[in-house]
Tab-separated table of C-alpha atoms and ligand atoms in Angstrom:
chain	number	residue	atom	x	y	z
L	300	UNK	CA	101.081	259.241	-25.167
L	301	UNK	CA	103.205	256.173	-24.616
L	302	UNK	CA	100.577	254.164	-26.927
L	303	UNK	CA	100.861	256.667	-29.723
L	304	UNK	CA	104.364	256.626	-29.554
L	305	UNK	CA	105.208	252.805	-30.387
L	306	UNK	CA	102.683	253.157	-33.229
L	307	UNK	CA	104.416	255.842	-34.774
L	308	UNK	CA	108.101	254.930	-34.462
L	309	UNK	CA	107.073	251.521	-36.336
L	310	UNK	CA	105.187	253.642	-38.827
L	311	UNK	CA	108.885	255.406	-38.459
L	312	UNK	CA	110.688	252.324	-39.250
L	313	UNK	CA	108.749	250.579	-41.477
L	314	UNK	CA	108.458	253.354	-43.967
L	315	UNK	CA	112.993	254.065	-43.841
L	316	UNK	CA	112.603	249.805	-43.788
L	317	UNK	CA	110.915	250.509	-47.805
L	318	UNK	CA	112.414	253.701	-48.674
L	319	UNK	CA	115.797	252.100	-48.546
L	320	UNK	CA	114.606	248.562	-50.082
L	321	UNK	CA	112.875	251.233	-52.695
L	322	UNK	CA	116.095	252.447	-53.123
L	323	UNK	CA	118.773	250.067	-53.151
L	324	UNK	CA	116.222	248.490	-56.151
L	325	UNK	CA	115.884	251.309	-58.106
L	326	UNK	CA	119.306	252.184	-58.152
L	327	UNK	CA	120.474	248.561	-58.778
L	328	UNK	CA	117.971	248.482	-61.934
L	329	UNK	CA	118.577	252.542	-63.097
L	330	UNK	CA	114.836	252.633	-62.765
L	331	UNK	CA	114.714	256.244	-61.107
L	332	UNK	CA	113.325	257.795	-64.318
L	333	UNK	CA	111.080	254.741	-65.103
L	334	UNK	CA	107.519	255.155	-64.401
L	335	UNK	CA	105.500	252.202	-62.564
L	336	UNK	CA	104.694	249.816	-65.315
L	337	UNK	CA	102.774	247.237	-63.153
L	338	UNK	CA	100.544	247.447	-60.075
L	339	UNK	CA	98.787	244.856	-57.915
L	340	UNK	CA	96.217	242.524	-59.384
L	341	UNK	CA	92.864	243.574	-57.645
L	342	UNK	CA	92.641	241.380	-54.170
L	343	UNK	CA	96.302	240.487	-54.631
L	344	UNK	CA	96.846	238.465	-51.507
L	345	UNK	CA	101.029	238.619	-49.820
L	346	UNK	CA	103.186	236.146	-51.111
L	347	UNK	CA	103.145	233.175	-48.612
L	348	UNK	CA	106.672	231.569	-48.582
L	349	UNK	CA	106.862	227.945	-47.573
L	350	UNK	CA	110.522	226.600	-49.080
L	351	UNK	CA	111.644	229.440	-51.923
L	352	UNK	CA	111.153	227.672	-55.080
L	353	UNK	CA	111.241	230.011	-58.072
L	354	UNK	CA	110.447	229.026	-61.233
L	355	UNK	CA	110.579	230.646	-64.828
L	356	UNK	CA	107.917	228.313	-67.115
L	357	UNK	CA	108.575	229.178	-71.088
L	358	UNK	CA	108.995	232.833	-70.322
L	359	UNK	CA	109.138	235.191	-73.251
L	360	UNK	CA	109.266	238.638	-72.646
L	361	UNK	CA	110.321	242.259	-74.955
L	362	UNK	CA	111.248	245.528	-73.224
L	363	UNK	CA	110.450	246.520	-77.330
L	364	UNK	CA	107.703	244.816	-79.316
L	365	UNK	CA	110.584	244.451	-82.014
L	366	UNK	CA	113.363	242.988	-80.408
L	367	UNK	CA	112.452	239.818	-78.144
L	368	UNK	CA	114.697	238.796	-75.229
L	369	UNK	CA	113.702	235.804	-73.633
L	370	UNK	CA	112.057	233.414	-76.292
L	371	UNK	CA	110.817	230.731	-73.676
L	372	UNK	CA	113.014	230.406	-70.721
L	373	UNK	CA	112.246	227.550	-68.627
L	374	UNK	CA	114.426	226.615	-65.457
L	375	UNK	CA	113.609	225.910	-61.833
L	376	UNK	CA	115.646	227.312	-58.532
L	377	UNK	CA	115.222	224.530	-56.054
L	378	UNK	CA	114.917	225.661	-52.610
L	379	UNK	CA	118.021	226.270	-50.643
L	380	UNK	CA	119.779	225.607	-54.285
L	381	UNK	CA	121.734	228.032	-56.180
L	382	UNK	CA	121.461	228.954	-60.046
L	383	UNK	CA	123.933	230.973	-62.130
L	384	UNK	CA	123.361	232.741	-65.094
L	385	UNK	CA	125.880	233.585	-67.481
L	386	UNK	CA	125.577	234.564	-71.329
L	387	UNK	CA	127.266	236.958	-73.446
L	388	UNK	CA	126.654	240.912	-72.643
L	389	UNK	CA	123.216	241.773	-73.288
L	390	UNK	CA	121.739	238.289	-73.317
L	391	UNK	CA	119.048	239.085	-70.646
L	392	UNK	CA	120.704	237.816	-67.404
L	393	UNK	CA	119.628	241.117	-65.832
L	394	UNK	CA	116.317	241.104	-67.509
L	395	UNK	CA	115.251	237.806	-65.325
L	396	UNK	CA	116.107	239.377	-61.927
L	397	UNK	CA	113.950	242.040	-63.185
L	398	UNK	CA	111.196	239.717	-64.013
L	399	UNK	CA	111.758	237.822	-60.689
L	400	UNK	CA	111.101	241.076	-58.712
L	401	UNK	CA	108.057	242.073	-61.104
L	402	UNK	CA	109.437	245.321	-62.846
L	403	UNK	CA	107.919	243.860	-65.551
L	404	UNK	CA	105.233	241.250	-66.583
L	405	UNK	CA	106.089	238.563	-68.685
L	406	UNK	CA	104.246	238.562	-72.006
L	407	UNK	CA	103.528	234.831	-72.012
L	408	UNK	CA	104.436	232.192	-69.534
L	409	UNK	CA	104.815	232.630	-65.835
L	410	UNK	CA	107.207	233.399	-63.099
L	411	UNK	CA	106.282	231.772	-59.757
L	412	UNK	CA	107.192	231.352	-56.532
L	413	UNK	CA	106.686	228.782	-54.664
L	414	UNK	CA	103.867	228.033	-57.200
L	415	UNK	CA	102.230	231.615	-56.868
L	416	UNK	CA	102.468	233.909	-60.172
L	417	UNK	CA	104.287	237.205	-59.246
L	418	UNK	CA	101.079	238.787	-61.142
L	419	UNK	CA	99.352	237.590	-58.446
L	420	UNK	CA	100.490	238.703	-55.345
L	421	UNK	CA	101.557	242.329	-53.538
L	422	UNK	CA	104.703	243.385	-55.100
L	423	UNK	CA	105.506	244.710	-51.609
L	424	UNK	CA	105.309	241.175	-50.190
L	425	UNK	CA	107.289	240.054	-53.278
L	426	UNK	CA	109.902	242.315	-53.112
L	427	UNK	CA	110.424	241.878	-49.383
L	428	UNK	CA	110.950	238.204	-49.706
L	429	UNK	CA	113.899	238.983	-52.181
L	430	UNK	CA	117.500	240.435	-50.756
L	431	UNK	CA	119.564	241.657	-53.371
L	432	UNK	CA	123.348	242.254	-53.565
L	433	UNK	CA	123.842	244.723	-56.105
L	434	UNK	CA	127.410	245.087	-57.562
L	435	UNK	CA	127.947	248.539	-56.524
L	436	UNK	CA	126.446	249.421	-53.153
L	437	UNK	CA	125.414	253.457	-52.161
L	438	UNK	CA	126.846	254.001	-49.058
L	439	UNK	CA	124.657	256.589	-45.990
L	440	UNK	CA	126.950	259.378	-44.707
L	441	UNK	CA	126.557	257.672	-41.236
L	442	UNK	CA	128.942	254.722	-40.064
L	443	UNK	CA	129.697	251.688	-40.971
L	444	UNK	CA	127.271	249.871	-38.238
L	445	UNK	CA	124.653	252.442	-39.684
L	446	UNK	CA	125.260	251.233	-42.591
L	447	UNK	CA	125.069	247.393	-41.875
L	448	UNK	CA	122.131	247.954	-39.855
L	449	UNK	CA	119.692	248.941	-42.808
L	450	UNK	CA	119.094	244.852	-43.368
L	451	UNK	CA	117.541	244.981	-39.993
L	452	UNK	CA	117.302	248.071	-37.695
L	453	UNK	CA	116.515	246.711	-34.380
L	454	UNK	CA	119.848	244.109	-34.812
L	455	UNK	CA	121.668	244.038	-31.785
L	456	UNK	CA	125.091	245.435	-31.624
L	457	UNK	CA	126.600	241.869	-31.507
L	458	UNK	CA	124.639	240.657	-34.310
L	459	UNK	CA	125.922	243.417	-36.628
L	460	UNK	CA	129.415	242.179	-35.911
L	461	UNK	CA	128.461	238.947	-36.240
L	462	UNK	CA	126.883	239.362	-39.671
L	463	UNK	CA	130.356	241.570	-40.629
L	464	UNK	CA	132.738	238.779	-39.402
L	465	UNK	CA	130.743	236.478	-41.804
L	466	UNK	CA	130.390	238.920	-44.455
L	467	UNK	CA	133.841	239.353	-44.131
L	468	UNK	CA	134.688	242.666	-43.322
L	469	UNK	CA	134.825	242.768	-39.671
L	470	UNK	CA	138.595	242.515	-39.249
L	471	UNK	CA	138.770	245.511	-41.968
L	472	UNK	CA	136.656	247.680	-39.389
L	473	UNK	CA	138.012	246.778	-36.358
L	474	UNK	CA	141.472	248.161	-37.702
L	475	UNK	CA	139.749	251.748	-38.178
L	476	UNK	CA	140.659	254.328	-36.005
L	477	UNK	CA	136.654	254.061	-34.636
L	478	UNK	CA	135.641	250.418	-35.531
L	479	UNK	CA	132.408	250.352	-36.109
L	480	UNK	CA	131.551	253.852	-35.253
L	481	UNK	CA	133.860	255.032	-38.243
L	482	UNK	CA	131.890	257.382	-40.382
L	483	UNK	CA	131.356	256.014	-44.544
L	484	UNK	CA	130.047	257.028	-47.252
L	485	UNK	CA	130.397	260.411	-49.355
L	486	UNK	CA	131.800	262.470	-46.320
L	487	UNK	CA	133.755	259.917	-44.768
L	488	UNK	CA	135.759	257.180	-45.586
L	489	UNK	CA	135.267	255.913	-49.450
L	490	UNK	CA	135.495	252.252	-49.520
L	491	UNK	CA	136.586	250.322	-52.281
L	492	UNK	CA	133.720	248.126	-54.124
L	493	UNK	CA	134.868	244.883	-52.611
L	494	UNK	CA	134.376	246.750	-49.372
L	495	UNK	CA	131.262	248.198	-49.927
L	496	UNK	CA	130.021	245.251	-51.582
L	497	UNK	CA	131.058	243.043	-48.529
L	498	UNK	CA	128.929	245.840	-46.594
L	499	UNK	CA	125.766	244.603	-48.695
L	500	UNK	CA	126.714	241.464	-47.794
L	501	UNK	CA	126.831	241.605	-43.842
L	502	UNK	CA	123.310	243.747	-44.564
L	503	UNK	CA	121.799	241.085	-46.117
L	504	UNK	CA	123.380	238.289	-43.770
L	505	UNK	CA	121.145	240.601	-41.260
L	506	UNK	CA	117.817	240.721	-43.409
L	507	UNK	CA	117.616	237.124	-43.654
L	508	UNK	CA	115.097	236.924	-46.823
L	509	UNK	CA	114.291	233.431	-48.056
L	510	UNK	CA	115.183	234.748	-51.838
L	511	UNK	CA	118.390	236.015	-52.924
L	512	UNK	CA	119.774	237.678	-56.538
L	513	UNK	CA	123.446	238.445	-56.329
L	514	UNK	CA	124.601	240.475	-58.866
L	515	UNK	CA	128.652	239.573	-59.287
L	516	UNK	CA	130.615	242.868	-59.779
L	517	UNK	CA	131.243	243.427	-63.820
L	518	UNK	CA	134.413	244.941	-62.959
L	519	UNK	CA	137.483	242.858	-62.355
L	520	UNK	CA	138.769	242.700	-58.293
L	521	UNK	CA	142.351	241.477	-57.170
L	522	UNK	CA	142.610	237.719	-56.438
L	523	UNK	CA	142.828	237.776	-52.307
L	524	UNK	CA	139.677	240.439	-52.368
L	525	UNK	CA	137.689	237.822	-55.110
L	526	UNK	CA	138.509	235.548	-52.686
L	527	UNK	CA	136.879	236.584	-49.326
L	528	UNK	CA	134.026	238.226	-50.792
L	529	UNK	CA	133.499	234.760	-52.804
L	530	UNK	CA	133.660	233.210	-49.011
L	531	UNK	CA	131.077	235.570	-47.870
L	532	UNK	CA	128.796	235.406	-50.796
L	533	UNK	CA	128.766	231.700	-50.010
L	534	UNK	CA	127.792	232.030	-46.333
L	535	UNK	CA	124.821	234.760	-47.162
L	536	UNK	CA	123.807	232.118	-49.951
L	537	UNK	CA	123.590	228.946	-47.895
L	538	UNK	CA	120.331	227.035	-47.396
L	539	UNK	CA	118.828	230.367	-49.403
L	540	UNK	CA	117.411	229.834	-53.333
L	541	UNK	CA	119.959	232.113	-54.580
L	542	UNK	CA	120.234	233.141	-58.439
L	543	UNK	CA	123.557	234.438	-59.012
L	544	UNK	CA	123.462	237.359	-62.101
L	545	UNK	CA	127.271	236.421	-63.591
L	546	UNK	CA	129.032	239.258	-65.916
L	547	UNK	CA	131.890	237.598	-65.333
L	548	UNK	CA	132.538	234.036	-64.544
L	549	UNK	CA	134.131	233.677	-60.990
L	550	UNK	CA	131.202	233.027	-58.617
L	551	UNK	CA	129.442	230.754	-61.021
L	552	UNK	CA	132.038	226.870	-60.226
L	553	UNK	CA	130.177	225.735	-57.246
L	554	UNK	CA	126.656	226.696	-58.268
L	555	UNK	CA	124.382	223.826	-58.466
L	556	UNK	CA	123.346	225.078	-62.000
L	557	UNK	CA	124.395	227.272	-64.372
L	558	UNK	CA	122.315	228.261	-66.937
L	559	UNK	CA	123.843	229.823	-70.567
L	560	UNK	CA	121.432	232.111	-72.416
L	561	UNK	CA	122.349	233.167	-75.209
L	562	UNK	CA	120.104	234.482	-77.927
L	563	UNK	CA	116.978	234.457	-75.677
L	564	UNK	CA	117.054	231.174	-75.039
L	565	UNK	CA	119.161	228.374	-73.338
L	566	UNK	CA	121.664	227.282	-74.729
L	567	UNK	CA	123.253	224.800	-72.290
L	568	UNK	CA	122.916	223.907	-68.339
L	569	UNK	CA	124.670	221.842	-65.955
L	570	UNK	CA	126.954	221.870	-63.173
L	571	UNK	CA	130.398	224.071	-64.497
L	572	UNK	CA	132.353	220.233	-64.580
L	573	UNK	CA	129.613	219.273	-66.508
L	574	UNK	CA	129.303	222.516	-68.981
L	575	UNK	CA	133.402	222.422	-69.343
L	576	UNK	CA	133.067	218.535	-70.867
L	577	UNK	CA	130.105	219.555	-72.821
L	578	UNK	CA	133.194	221.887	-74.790
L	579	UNK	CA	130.645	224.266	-75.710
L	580	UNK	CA	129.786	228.378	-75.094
L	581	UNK	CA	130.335	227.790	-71.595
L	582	UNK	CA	133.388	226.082	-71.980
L	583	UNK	CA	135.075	229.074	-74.484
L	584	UNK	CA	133.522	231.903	-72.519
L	585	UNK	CA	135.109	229.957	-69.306
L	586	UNK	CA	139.068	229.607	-71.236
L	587	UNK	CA	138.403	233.639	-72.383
L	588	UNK	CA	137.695	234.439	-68.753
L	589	UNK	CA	140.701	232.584	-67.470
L	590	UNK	CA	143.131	234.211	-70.105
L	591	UNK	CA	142.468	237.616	-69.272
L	592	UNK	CA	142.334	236.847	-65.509
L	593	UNK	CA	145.545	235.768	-66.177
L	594	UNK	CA	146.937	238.630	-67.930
L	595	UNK	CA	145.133	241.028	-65.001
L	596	UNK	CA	146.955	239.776	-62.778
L	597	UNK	CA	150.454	239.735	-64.624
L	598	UNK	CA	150.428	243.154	-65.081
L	599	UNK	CA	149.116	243.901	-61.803
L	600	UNK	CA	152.449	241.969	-60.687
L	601	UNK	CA	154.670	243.967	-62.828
L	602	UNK	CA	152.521	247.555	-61.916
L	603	UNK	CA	153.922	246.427	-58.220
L	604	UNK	CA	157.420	244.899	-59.012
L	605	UNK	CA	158.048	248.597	-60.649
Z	950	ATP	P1	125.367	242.465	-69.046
Z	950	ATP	O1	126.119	241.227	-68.678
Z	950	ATP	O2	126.090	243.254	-70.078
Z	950	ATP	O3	124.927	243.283	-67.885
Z	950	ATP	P2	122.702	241.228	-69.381
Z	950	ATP	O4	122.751	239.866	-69.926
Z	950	ATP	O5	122.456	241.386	-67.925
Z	950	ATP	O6	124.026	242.002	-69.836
Z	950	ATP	P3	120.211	242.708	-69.738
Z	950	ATP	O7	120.517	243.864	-68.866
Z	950	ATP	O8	119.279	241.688	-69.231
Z	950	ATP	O9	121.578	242.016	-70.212
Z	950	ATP	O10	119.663	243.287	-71.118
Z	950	ATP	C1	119.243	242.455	-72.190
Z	950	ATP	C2	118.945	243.315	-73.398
Z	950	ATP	O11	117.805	244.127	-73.132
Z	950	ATP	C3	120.075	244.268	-73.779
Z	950	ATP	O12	120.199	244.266	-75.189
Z	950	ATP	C4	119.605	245.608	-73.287
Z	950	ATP	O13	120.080	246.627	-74.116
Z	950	ATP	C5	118.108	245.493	-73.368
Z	950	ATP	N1	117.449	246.300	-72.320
Z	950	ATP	C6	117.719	246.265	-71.001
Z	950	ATP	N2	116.912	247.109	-70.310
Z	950	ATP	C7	116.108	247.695	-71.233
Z	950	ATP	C8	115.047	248.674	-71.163
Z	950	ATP	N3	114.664	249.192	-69.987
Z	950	ATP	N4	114.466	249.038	-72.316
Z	950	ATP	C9	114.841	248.510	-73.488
Z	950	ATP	N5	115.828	247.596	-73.635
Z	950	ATP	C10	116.462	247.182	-72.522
């Protein structure tokens, strides 16, 4: 019985393990009422990951066949390196983590990794090389260590409060009135979303994956909570080819590259010192950002002087 029983509590595991990747992914992307659009190439083989280079070759791609949205996107994501990509609302920054994870095929170019074409390989292999930190996080009614320990459920106690102290959080749930064992989500405690995003960040921290899209909150956070999850964005992200999905403009200075899109194609790319002498869209959508950071945080002042 003992023989049958390891078996199935992998089967056990591995199938929450996909569920919850499932999930997270189809939440993050509002895909719940899509159906499947692509499936495996026959023989697809599993992505084989030797360093995490991504690369998007003159990608052009329509969700409509009347409105294009990429019109030939080329950039590379060096291993280990990070990329950033801003643009106005709508310009498609989404679109390529979409296209990165396969939601969708590319109507002409390629998206590869590591020099294999997405088309070409399991989109379950895919999709597990990629961790994702969405900007608003579904919490399980369970606890918090529960919760942590989806990137990874046979993580050792001590290694889910490692990954929380470097996510961040771990001084936050040591001060509730049961730590780790505190019950979240729905019927417990509601976090804020720089709690809950710092949760997806100690998950991931535990996951590991060799590929990372972070998706930076859209809506605006207080300076000091900007601040640590910005710290622990940057330890999840280290030595991991990271693209970095910016709404807003705070994650984006010590990328190695941002890249501007604006009306399906790139507009400019550099380094943020770089893109601020260049004086161009960058450089405007940077001073707008700063302004009404600015007058956030005035108010938010005054709201507490009162
Ligand atoms: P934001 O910063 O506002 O989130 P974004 O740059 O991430 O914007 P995308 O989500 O990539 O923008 O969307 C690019 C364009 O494609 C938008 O005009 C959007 O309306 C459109 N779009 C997105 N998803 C779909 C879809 N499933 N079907 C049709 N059009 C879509």
């Amino acid at each position: 019985l003992m023989q049958l029983a390891v078996p199935l509590n992998f089967i056990g595991f591995v199938y929450r393990e996909i569920r919850q990747a499932v999930t997270d992914i189809e939440q993050m992307f509002g895909l719940l009422d899509m159906k499947q659009e692509v499936t495996d190439a026959p023989g697809a083989a599993p992505l084989a990951i030797s360093d995490g280079t991504v690369r998007f070759e003159d990608v052009h791609f329509a969700y409509d066949a009347n409105r294009q949205i990429l019109k030939g996107v080329s950039f590379e994501v060096p291993a280990g390196k990070t990329v950033a990509i801003v643009g106005p609302s709508g310009a498609g920054k989404s679109t390529i983590s979409r296209l990165l994870f396969r939601f969708y095929d590319v109507q002409q170019g390629r998206v590869t990794v590591d020099g294999q074409d997405v088309r070409e390989v399991t989109q379950e292999s895919l999709r597990a090389a990629i961790g994702m930190v969405p900007q608003d996080t579904v919490l399980f009614n369970d606890t918090i260590a529960y919760n942590i320990r989806y990137g990874r459920n046979d993580a050792t106690k001590e290694e889910v409060v490692y990954a929380a102290e470097q996510a961040q959080i771990a001084d936050f749930i040591e001060r509730l009135p049961e730590g780790f064992d505190s019950m979240v989500g729905e019927r417990g405690l509601k976090l804020s979303g720089g709690e809950k995003q710092r949760v997806a960040i100690a998950r991931t921290i535990l996951k590991a994956p060799p590929l990372l899209i972070l998706d930076e909150a859209t809506s605006a956070l207080d300076t000091q909570t900007e601040q640590s999850i910005q710290a622990a964005l940057d330890v999840v992200s280290r030595g991991r080819t990271t693209i970095v999905i910016a709404h807003r403009l705070s994650t984006v200075i010590n990328a190695d590259q941002i890249i501007v899109l604006r009306d399906g194609t790139i507009a400019e790319r550099g380094t943020h010192a770089e893109l601020i002498a260049e004086n161009g869209l960058y450089a405007s959508m940077w001073m707008r950002q700063r302004e009404a950071t600015e007058a956030e945080e005035r108010l938010r002042l005054a709201r507490e002087a009162e």
